Short mmCIF file of C-alpha atoms in Angstrom, two decimals:
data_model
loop_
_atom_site.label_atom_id
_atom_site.label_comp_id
_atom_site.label_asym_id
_atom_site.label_seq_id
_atom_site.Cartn_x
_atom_site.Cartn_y
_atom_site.Cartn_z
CA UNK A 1 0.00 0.00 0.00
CA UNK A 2 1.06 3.80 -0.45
CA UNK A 3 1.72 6.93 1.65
CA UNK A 4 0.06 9.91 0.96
CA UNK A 5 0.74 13.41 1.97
CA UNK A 6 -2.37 15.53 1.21
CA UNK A 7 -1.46 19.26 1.29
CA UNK A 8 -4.27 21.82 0.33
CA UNK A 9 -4.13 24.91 -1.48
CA UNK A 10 -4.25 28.58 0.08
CA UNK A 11 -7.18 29.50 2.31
CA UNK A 12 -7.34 25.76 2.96
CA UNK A 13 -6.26 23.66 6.03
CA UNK A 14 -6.27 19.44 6.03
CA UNK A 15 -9.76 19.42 6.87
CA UNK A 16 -10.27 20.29 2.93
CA UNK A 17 -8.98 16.28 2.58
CA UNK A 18 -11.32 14.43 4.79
CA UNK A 19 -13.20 12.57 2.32
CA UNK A 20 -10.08 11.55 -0.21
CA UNK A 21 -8.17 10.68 3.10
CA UNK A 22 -11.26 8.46 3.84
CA UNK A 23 -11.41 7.03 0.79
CA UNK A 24 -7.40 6.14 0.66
CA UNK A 25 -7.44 4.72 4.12
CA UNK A 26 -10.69 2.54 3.23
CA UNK A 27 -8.29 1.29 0.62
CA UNK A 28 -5.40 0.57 3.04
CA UNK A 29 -3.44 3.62 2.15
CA UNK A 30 -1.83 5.69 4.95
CA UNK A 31 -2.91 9.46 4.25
CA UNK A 32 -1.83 12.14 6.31
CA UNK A 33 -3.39 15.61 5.99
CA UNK A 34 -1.25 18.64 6.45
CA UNK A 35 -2.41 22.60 6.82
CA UNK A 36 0.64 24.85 5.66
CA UNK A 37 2.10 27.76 8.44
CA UNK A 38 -0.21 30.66 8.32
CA UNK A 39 -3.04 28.67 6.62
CA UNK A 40 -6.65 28.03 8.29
CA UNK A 41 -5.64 26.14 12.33
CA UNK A 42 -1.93 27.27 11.38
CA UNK A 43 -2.95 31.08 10.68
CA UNK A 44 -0.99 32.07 14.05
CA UNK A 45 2.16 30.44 12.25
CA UNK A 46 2.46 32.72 9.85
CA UNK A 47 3.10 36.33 9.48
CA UNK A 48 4.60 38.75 6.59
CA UNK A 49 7.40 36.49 6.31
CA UNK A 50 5.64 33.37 5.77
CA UNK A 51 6.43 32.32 1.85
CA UNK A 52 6.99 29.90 -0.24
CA UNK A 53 9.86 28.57 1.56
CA UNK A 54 8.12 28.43 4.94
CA UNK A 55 5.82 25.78 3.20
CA UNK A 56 8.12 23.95 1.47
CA UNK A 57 9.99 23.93 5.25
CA UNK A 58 6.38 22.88 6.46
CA UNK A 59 6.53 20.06 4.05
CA UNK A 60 9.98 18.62 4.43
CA UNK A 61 9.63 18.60 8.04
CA UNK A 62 6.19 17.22 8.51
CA UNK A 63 7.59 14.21 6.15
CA UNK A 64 11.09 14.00 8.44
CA UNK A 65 9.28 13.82 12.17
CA UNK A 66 7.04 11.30 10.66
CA UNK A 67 9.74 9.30 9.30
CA UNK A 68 7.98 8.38 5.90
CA UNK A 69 9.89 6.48 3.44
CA UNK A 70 8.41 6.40 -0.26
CA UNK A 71 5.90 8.98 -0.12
CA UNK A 72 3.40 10.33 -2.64
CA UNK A 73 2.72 13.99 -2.10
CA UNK A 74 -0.69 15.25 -3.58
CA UNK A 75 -1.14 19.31 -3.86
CA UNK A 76 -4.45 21.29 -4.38
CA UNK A 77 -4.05 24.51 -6.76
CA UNK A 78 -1.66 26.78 -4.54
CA UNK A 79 0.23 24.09 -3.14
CA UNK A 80 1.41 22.44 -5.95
CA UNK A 81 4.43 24.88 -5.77
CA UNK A 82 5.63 23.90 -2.48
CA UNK A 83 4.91 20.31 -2.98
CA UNK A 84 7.17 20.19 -6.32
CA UNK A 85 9.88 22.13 -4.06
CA UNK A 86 9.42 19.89 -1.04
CA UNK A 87 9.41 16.83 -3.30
CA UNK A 88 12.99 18.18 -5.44
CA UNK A 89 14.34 18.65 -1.78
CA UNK A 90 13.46 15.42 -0.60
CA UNK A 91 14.56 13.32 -3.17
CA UNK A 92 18.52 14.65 -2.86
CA UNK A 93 18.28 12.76 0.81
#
């Protein structure tokens, strides 16, 4: 079976997943939902500073303290640009 990291788009937080990471997990897929710093329950994370960076940072770290090994990332709209960074980043380790 497959990993999944689900990240959603701007104005979004994981919540915006709950029915595809239902549907993986009925299928014995691991899906993990993640809201981006500054982002819907993470919007006292972020600040002016918060870019694309920070998310790409959210990304790469959420995958490292979880230990996952072989992971698909999935983006909605906005986050398709830190996901593509995250994933470049993560496959030089």
């Amino acid at each position: 079976m497959a990993t999944f990291v689900l990240v959603p788009g701007a104005w979004l937080g994981s919540w915006a997943w709950e029915d595809t990471a239902r549907a993986l997990r009925e299928r014995g897929h691991t899906a993990l939902q993640l809201t981006l710093a500054g982002l819907a329950k993470h919007a006292n994370q972020g600040g002016p500073e918060t870019d694309l960076d920070t998310h790409i940072a959210d990304i790469n770290g959420f995958v490292e303290r979880n230990d996952l090994r072989d992971v698909t990332l999935v983006a909605h709209s906005y986050a398709a640009a830190p996901v593509t960074g995250a994933a470049g980043r993560l496959s030089h380790q």
